Coordinates of C-alpha atoms and ligand atoms in Angstrom, one line a residue:
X1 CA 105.9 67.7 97.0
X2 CA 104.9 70.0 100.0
X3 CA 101.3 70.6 100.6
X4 CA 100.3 74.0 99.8
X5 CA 97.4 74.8 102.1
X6 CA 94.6 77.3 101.2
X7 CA 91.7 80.0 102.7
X8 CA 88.1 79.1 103.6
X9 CA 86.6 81.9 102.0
X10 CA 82.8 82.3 100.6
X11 CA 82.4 77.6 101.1
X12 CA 85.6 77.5 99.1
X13 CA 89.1 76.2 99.0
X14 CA 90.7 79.4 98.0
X15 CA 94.6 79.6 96.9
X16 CA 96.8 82.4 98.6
X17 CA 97.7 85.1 96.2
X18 CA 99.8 87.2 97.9
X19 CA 102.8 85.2 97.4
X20 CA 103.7 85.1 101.0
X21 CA 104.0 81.7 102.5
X22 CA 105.0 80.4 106.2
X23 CA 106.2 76.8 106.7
X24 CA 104.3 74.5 109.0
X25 CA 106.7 71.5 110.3
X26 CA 106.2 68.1 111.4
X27 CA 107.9 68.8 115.4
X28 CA 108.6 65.5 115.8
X29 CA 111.2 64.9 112.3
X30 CA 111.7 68.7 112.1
X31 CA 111.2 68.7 108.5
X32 CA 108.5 71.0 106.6
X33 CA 105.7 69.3 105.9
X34 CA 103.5 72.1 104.1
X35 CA 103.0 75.8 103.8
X36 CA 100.2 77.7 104.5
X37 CA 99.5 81.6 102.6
X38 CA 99.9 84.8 104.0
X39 CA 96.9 86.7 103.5
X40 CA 96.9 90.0 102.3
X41 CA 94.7 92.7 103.3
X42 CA 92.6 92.4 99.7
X43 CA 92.4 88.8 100.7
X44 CA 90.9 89.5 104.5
X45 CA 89.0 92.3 102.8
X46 CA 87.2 90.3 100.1
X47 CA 86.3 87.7 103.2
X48 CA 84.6 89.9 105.5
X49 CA 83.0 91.1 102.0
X50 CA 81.5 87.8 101.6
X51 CA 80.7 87.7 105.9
X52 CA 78.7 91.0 105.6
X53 CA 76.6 89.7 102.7
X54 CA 76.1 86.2 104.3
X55 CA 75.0 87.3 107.5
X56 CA 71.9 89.3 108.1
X57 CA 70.3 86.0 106.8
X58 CA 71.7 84.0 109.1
X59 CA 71.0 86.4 112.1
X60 CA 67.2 85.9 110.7
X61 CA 67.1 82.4 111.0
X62 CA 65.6 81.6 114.5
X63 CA 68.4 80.1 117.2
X64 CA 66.6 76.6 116.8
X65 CA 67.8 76.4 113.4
X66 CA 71.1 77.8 114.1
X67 CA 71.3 75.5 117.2
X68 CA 70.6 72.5 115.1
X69 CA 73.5 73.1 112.8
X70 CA 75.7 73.0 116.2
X71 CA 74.0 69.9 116.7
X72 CA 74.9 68.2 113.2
X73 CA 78.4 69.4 113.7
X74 CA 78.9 67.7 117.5
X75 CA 78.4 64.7 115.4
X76 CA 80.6 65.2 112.8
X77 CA 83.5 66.4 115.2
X78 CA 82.8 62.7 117.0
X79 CA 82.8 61.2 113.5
X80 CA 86.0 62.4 112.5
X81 CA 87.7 62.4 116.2
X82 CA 90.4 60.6 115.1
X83 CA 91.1 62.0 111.9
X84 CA 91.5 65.6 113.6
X85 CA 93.8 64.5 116.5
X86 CA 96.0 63.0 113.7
X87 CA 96.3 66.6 111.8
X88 CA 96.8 68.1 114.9
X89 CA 99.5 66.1 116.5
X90 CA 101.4 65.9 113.3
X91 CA 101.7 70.1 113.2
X92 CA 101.7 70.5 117.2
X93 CA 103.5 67.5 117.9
X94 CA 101.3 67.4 121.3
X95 CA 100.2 63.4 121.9
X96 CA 97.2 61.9 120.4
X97 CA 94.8 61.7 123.8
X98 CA 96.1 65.1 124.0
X99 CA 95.2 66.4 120.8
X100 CA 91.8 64.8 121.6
X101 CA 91.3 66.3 124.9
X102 CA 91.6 69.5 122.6
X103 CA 89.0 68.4 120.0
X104 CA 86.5 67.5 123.3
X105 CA 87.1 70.6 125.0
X106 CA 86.3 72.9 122.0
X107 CA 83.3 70.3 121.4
X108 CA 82.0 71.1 124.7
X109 CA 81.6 74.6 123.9
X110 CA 79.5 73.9 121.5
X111 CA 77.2 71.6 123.1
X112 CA 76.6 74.8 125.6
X113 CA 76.1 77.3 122.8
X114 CA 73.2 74.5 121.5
X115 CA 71.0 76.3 124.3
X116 CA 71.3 79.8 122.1
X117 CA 67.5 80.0 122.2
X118 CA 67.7 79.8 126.3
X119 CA 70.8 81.9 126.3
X120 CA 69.6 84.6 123.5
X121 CA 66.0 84.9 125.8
X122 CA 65.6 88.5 126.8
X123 CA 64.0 90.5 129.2
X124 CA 60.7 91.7 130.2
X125 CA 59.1 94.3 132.6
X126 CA 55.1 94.1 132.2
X127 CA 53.5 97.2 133.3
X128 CA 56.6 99.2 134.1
X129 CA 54.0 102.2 134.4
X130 CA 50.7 102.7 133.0
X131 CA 50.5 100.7 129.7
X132 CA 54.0 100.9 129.9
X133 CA 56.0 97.4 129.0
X134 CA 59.8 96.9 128.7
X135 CA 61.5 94.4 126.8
X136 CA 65.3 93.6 126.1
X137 CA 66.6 91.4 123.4
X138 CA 70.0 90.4 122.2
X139 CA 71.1 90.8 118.4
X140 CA 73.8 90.0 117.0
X141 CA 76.6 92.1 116.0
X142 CA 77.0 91.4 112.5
X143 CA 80.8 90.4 111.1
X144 CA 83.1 89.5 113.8
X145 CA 86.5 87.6 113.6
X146 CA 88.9 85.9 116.0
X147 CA 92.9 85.4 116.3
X148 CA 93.9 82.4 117.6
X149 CA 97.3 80.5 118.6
X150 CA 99.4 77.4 118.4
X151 CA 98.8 75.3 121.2
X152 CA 95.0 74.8 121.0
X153 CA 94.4 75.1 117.4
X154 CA 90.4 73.0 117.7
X155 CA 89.2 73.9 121.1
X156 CA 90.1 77.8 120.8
X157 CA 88.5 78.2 117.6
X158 CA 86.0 76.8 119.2
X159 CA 85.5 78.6 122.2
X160 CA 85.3 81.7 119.9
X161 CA 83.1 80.8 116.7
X162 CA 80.4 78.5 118.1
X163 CA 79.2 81.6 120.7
X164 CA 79.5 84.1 117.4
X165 CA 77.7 81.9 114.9
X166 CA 74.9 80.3 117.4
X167 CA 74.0 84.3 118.3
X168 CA 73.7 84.9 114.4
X169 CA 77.2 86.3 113.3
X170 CA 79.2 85.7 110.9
X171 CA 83.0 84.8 112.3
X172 CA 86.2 85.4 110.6
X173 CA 88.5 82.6 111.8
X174 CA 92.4 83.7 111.7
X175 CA 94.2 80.4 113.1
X176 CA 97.9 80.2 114.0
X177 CA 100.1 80.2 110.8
X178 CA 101.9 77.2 112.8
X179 CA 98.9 74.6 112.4
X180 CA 96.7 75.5 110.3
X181 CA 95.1 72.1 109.8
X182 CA 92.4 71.9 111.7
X183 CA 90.9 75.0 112.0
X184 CA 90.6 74.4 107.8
X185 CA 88.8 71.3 108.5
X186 CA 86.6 72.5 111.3
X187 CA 85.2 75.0 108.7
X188 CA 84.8 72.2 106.5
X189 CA 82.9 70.1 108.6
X190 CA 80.7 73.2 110.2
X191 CA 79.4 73.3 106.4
X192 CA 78.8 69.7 106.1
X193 CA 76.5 70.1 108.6
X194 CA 74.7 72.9 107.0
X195 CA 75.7 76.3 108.0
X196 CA 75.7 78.5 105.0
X197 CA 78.3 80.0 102.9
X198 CA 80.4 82.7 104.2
X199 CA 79.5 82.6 108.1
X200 CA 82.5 80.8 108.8
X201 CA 86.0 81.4 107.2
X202 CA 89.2 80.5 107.4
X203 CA 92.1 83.3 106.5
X204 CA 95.5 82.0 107.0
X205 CA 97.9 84.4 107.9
X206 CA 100.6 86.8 109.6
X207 CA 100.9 90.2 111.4
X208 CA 99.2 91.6 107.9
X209 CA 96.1 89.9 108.4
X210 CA 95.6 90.5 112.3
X211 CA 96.3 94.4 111.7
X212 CA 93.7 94.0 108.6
X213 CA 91.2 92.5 110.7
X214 CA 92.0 95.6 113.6
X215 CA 91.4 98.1 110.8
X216 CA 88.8 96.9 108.7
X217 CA 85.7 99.2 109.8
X218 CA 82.8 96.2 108.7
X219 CA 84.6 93.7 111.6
X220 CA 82.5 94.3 114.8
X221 CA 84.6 92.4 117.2
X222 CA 87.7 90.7 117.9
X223 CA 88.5 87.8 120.2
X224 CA 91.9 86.8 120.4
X225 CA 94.2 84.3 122.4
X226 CA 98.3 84.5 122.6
X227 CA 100.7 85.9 124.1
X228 CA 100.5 89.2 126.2
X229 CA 102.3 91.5 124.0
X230 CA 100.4 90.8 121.1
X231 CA 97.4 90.7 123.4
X232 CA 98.2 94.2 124.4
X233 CA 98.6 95.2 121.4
X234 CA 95.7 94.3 119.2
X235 CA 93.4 95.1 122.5
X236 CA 94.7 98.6 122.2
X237 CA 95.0 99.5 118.6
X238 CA 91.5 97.4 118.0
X239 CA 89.7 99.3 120.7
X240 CA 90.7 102.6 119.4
X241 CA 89.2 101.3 116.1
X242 CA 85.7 101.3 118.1
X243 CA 85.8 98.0 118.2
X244 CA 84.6 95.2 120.8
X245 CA 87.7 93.6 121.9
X246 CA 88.6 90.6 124.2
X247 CA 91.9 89.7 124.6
X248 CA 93.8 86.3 126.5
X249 CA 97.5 86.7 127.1
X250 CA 100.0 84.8 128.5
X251 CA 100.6 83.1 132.0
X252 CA 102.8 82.0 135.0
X253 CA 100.8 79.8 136.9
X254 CA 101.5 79.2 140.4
X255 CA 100.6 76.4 142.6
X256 CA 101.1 76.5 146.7
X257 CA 101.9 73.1 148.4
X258 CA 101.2 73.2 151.9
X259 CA 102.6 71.5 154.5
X260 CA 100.0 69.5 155.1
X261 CA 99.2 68.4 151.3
X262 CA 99.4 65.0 150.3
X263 CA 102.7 64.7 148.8
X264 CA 102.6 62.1 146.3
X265 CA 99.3 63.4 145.1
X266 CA 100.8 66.9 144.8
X267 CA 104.0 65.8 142.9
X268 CA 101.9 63.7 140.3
X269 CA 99.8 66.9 139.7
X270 CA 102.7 68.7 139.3
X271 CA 104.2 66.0 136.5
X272 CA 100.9 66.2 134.3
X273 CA 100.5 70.1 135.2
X274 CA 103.8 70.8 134.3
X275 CA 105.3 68.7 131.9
X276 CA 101.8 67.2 129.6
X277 CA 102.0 68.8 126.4
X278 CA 105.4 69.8 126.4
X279 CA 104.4 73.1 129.0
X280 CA 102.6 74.5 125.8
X281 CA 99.6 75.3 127.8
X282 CA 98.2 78.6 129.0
X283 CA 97.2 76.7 132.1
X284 CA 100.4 74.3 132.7
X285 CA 101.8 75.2 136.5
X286 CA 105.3 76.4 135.5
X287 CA 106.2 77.5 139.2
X288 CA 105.6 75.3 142.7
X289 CA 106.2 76.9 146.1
X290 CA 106.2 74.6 148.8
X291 CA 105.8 76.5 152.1
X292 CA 108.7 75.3 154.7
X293 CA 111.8 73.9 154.0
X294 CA 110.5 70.6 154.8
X295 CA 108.1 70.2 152.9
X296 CA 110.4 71.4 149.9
X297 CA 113.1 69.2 150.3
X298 CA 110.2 66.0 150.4
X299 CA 108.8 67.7 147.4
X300 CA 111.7 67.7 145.4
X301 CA 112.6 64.4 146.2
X302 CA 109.7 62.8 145.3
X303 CA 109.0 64.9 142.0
X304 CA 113.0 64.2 140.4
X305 CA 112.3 60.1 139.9
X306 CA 108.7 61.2 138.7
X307 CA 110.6 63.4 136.2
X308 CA 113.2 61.1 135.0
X309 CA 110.6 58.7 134.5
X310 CA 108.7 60.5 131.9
X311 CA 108.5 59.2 128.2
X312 CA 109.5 61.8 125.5
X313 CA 108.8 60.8 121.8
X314 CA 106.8 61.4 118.8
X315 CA 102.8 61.2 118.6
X316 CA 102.8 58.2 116.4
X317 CA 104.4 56.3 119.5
X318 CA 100.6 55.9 120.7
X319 CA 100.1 56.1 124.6
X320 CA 103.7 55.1 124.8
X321 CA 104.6 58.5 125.5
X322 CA 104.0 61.2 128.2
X323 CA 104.9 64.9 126.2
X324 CA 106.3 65.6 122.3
X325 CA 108.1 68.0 121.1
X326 CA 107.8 71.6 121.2
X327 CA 106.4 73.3 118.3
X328 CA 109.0 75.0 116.3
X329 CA 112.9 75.3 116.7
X330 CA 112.5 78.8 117.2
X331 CA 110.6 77.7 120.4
X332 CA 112.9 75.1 121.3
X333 CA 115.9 77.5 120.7
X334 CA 114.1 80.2 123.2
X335 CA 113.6 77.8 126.2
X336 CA 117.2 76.5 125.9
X337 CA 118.3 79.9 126.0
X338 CA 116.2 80.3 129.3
X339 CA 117.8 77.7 130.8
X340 CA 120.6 78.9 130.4
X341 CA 119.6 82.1 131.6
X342 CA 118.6 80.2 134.9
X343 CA 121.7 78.5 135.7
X344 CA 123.6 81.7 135.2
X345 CA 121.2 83.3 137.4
X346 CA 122.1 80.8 140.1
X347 CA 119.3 78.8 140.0
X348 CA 119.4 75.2 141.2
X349 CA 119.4 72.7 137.8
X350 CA 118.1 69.6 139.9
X351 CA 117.0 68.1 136.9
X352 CA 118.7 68.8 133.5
X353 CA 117.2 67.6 129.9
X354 CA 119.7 69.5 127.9
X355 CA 121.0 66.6 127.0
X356 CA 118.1 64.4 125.1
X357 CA 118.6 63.2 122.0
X358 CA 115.7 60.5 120.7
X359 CA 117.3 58.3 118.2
X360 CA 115.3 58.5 114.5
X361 CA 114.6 61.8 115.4
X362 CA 117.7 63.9 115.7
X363 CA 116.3 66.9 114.1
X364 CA 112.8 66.6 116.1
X365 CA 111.7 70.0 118.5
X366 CA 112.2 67.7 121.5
X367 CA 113.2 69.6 125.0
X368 CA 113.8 67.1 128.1
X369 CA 112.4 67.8 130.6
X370 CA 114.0 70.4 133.8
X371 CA 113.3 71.2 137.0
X372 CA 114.9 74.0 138.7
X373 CA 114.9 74.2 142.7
X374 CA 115.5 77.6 144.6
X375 CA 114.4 80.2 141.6
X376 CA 114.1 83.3 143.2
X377 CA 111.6 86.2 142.3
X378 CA 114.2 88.4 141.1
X379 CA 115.0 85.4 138.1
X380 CA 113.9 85.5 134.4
X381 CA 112.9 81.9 134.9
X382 CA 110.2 83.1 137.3
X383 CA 109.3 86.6 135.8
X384 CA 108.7 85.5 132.5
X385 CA 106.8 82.6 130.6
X386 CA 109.2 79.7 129.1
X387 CA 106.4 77.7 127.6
X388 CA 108.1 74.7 127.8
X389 CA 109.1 71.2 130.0
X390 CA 110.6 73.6 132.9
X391 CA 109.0 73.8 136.5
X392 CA 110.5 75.9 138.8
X393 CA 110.2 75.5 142.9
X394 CA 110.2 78.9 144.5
X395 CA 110.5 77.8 148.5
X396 CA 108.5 80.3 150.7
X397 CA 108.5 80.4 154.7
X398 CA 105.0 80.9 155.4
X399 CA 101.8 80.8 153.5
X400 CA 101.6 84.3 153.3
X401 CA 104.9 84.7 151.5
X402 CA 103.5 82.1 148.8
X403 CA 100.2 83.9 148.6
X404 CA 102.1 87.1 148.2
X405 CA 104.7 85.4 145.5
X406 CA 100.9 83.9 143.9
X407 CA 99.7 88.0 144.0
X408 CA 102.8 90.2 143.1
X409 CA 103.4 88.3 139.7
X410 CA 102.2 90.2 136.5
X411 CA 100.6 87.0 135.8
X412 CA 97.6 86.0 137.0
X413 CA 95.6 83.2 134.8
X414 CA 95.1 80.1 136.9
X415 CA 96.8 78.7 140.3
X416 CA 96.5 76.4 142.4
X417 CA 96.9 75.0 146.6
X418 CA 97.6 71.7 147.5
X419 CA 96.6 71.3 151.1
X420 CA 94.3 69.6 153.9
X421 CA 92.9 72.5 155.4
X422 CA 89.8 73.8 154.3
X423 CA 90.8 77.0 156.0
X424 CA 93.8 77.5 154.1
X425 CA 92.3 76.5 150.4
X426 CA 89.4 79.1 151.5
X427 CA 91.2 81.7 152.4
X428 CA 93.5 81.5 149.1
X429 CA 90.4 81.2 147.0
X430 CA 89.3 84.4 148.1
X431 CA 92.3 86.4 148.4
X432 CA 94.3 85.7 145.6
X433 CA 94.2 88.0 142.7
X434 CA 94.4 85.1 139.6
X435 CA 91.2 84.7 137.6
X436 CA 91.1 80.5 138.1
X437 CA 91.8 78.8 140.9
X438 CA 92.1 74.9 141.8
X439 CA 91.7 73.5 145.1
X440 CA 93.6 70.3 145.4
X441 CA 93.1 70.3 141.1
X442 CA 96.4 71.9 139.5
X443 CA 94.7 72.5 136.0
X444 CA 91.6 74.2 137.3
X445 CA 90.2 74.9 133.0
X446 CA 86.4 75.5 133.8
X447 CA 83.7 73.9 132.1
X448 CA 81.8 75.1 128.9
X449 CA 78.9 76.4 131.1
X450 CA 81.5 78.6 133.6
X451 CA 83.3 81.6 132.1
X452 CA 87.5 81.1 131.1
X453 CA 89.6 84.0 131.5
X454 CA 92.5 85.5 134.2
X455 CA 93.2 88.3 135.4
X456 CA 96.2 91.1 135.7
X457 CA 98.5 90.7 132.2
X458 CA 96.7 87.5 131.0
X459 CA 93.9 89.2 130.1
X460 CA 92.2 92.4 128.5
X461 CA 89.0 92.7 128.3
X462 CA 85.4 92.6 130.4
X463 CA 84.5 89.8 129.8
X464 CA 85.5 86.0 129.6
X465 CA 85.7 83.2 127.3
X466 CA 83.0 80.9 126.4
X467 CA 80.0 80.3 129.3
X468 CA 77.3 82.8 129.9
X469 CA 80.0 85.7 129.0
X470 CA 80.4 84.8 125.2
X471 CA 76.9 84.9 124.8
X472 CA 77.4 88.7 125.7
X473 CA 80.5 89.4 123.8
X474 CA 78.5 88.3 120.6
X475 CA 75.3 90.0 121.0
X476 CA 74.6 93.7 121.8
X477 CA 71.4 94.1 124.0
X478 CA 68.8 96.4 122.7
X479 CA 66.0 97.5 124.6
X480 CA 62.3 98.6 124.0
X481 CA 60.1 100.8 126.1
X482 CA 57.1 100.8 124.6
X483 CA 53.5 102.0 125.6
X484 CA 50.0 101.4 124.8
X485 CA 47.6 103.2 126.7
X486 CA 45.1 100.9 127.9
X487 CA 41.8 100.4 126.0
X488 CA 39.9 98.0 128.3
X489 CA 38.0 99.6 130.9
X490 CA 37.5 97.4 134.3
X491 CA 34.9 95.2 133.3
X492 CA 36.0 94.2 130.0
X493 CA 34.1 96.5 127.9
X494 CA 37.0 98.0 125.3
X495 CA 37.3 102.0 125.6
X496 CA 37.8 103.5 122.2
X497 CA 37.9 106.7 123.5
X498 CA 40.7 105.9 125.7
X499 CA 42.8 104.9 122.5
X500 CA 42.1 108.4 120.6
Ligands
NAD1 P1 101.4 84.4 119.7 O1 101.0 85.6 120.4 O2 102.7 84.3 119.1 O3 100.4 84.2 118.4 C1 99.0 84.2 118.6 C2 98.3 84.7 117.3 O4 98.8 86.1 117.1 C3 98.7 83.9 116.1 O5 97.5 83.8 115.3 C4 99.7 84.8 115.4 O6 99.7 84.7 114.0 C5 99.4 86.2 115.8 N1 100.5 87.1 115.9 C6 101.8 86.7 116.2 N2 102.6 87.8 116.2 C7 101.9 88.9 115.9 C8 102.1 90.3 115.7 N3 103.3 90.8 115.9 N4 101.1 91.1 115.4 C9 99.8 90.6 115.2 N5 99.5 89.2 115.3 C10 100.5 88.4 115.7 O7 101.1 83.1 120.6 P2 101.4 81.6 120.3 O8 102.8 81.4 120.4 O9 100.7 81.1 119.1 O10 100.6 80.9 121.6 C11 101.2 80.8 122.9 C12 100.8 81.9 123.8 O11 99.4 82.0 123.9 C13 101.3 81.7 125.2 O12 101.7 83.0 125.7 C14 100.1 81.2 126.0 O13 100.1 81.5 127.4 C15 99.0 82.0 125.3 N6 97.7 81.3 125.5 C16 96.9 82.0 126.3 C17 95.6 81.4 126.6 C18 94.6 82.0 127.5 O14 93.5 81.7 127.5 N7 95.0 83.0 128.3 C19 95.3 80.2 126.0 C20 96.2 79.6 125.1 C21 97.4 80.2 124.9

């Protein structure tokens, strides 16, 4: 029998009962493994409900406390390591020291947010006139929810709820309908370790539930990751709601290989950069420009035995394998059709992987892996994101032209530069209009204690993920002037008089 998954609402396992249901696959056999409910808006209603009641005693409990319950559940999350990277390969498909890598990252988000009392500290002016003090603090904003996607489903729930709970909110979790898993059992396990009922939730859902979440007037904030169109539109339609809104689209990351960059070390970056995880990454390099012809032409050569070499296959295949299959068929189907799109477009199909088949697994999401060589700016394959095994080598003349290919895209979330010259990586730095930059790194994801978030189409928003930023998305400052005219004369002796 199919699983039937459920809600997290109010500390409970609650059943769906709208009588909408999605599928969630296993990738890898291609068969349905379980399916999750479709909230309703009386569903994400009742929920925030239950949030609004929960919360103002949570906000009252001093950030120690709250810290400490971040603390428990670091230990938990290492306790059960294993048993979440299973759950999430099997409905991602991505491998097993993958799917940990996305445990750890979301885990060190919430090591950071443990400092809430040294992050929530406000501000204070003594003697800002006479007997006049000023003082700032931060409080929390009361009910606030997040939308979240496929191909992180631990460490962007993460990013998003351990900032909202450790400043005293209560967070309305609404995971990807694709793998819905582990954001269950993170809620789970954030209870275990002694957060009450009802500041964490879990509503499974669809288009229904995000538009509920947009219009339901207790919700205070909304922090979601996908792609840009929905980005765009739940930024807009949310902020027109009065609501405080950060929103993470897609990408089309870049990365520059000069010259005089170190070839081999370039074209392994470019393997785990472009191909780990199947492509399915926000920060995966999906477009190399190798400035000269040159240095192009070595490129290529040395990245299409890299390529051929990689290992395609299902998680349970242990460290045997490099990527695994994409996550639906529907995804599969749409980067197929891209490829196709390319060669017609006249791209160069160095490296074609429409032919894989793994044997056992006929019916498996798996995509081969493809390179294309001369993609031009004018191609789909460059304008728009194929979230898939596809890297695409756009040869520019100059460095300029590369740095100008790196700017004019709509995309602008991470790139990167491959070179020896500290002149060259500096001036990129600073120029380039993309809101993450590596330096001889291709995946340049910062750590919990720097800010996540790019710029042009990728994001909209102020402010970025996790870092000193989400401890200002989750709190609203307030601020005090207050005055006490002084009583003590100079010498000590108290003035009543001066106090009338
Ligand atoms: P998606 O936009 O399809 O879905 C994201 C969320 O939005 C899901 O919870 C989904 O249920 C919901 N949703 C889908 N369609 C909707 C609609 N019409 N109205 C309202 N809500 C809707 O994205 P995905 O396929 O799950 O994830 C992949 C995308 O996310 C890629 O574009 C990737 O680049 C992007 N991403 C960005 C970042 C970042 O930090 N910038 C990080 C990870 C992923």
């Amino acid at each position: 029998m199919t699983t039937e998954f459920t809600h997290f609402i109010g500390g409970e396992h609650v059943k769906g009962t709208s009588g909408r249901f999605a599928d969630v696959f296993n990738p890898a056999t291609g068969e349905v493994q379980a399916r999750v409910p479709l909230a309703s808006v009386a569903e994400l209603d009742h929920a925030v409900t239950i949030a609004a009641a929960a919360q103002p005693k949570w906000a009252a409990t001093n950030p120690q406390r709250r810290a400490r319950v971040l603390m428990a559940f670091v230990g938990l999350l290492n306790r059960d390591m294993d048993k979440l990277a299973k759950a999430l390969s099997r409905e991602h498909g991505k491998t097993i020291p993958d799917a940990k890598g996305d445990v750890q990252r979301g885990l060190e988000v919430v090591e950071y947010c443990i400092g809430a009392p040294e992050l929530l500290k406000g501000e204070y002016t003594d003697g800002a006139g006479p007997g006049i003090d000023i003082y700032s603090m931060r409080q929390a904003l009361g009910v606030t929810a997040g939308i979240t996607p496929f191909n992180f489903p631990a460490m962007i729930p993460m990013w998003m709820f351990a900032p909202a709970i450790a400043c005293g909110n209560a967070f309305i979790l609404k995971p990807s309908e694709r793998d819905p898993s582990v954001p269950l059992m993170l809620a789970e396990l954030l209870e275990e370790a002694g957060l009450p009922k009802g500041i964490i939730q879990v509503v499974n859902g669809d288009k229904e539930a995000v538009d509920a979440i947009i219009d339901n007037e207790t919700i205070q904030s909304i922090g979601f990751v996908g792609s840009t169109p929905i980005a765009e539109y739940i930024y807009g339609r949310g902020c027109s709601n009065g609501k405080r809104v950060q929103c993470f689209g897609g990408a089309k990351n870049h990365m520059i290989i000069m010259p005089d960059a170190d070839l081999d070390q370039a074209a392994d970056a470019l393997i785990g950069a472009g191909y780990g995880a199947a492509g399915e990454r926000c920060m995966a390099i999906s477009v190399a420009v190798p400035v000269g012809e040159e240095t192009a032409d070595r490129l290529i050569e040395k990245l299409i035995p890299r390529i051929e070499k990689l290992r395609v296959g299902p998680y349970t295949s242990g460290d045997d394998i490099d990527y695994g299959p994409v996550v639906t068929a529907a995804a599969k189907a749409n980067i197929l059709k891209m490829i196709e799109g390319g060669i017609a477009a006249g791209a160069d199909l160095v490296v074609d992987g429409r032919g894989f088949k793994l044997q056992g697994y006929e019916d498996g999401f798996f995509v081969g892996p493809h390179l294309f060589d001369r993609v031009t700016p004018d191609m789909e394959i460059y304008q728009k994101e194929i979230f898939g095994p596809v890297l695409s080598c756009v040869r520019a003349a100059s460095y300029e032209e590369a740095l100008g290919l790196a700017m004019d895209h709509e995309m602008g979330n991470g790139t990167a530069i491959f070179t020896r010259d500290g002149d060259a990586a500096r001036d990129f730095a600073s120029r380039v209009n993309v809101g993450m930059i590596g330096i001889n790194v291709p995946i340049p994801v910062p750590l919990a204690y720097h800010t996540f978030g790019g710029w042009k189409k990728s994001v909209f928003g102020d402010l970025n993920q996790h870092g000193p930023d989400a401890f200002k998305f989750y709190t609203r400052t307030k601020t005090v002037t207050s005055r006490w005219p002084s009583g003590i004369k100079q010498g000590g002796e108290f003035n009543f008089k001066a106090m009338d």
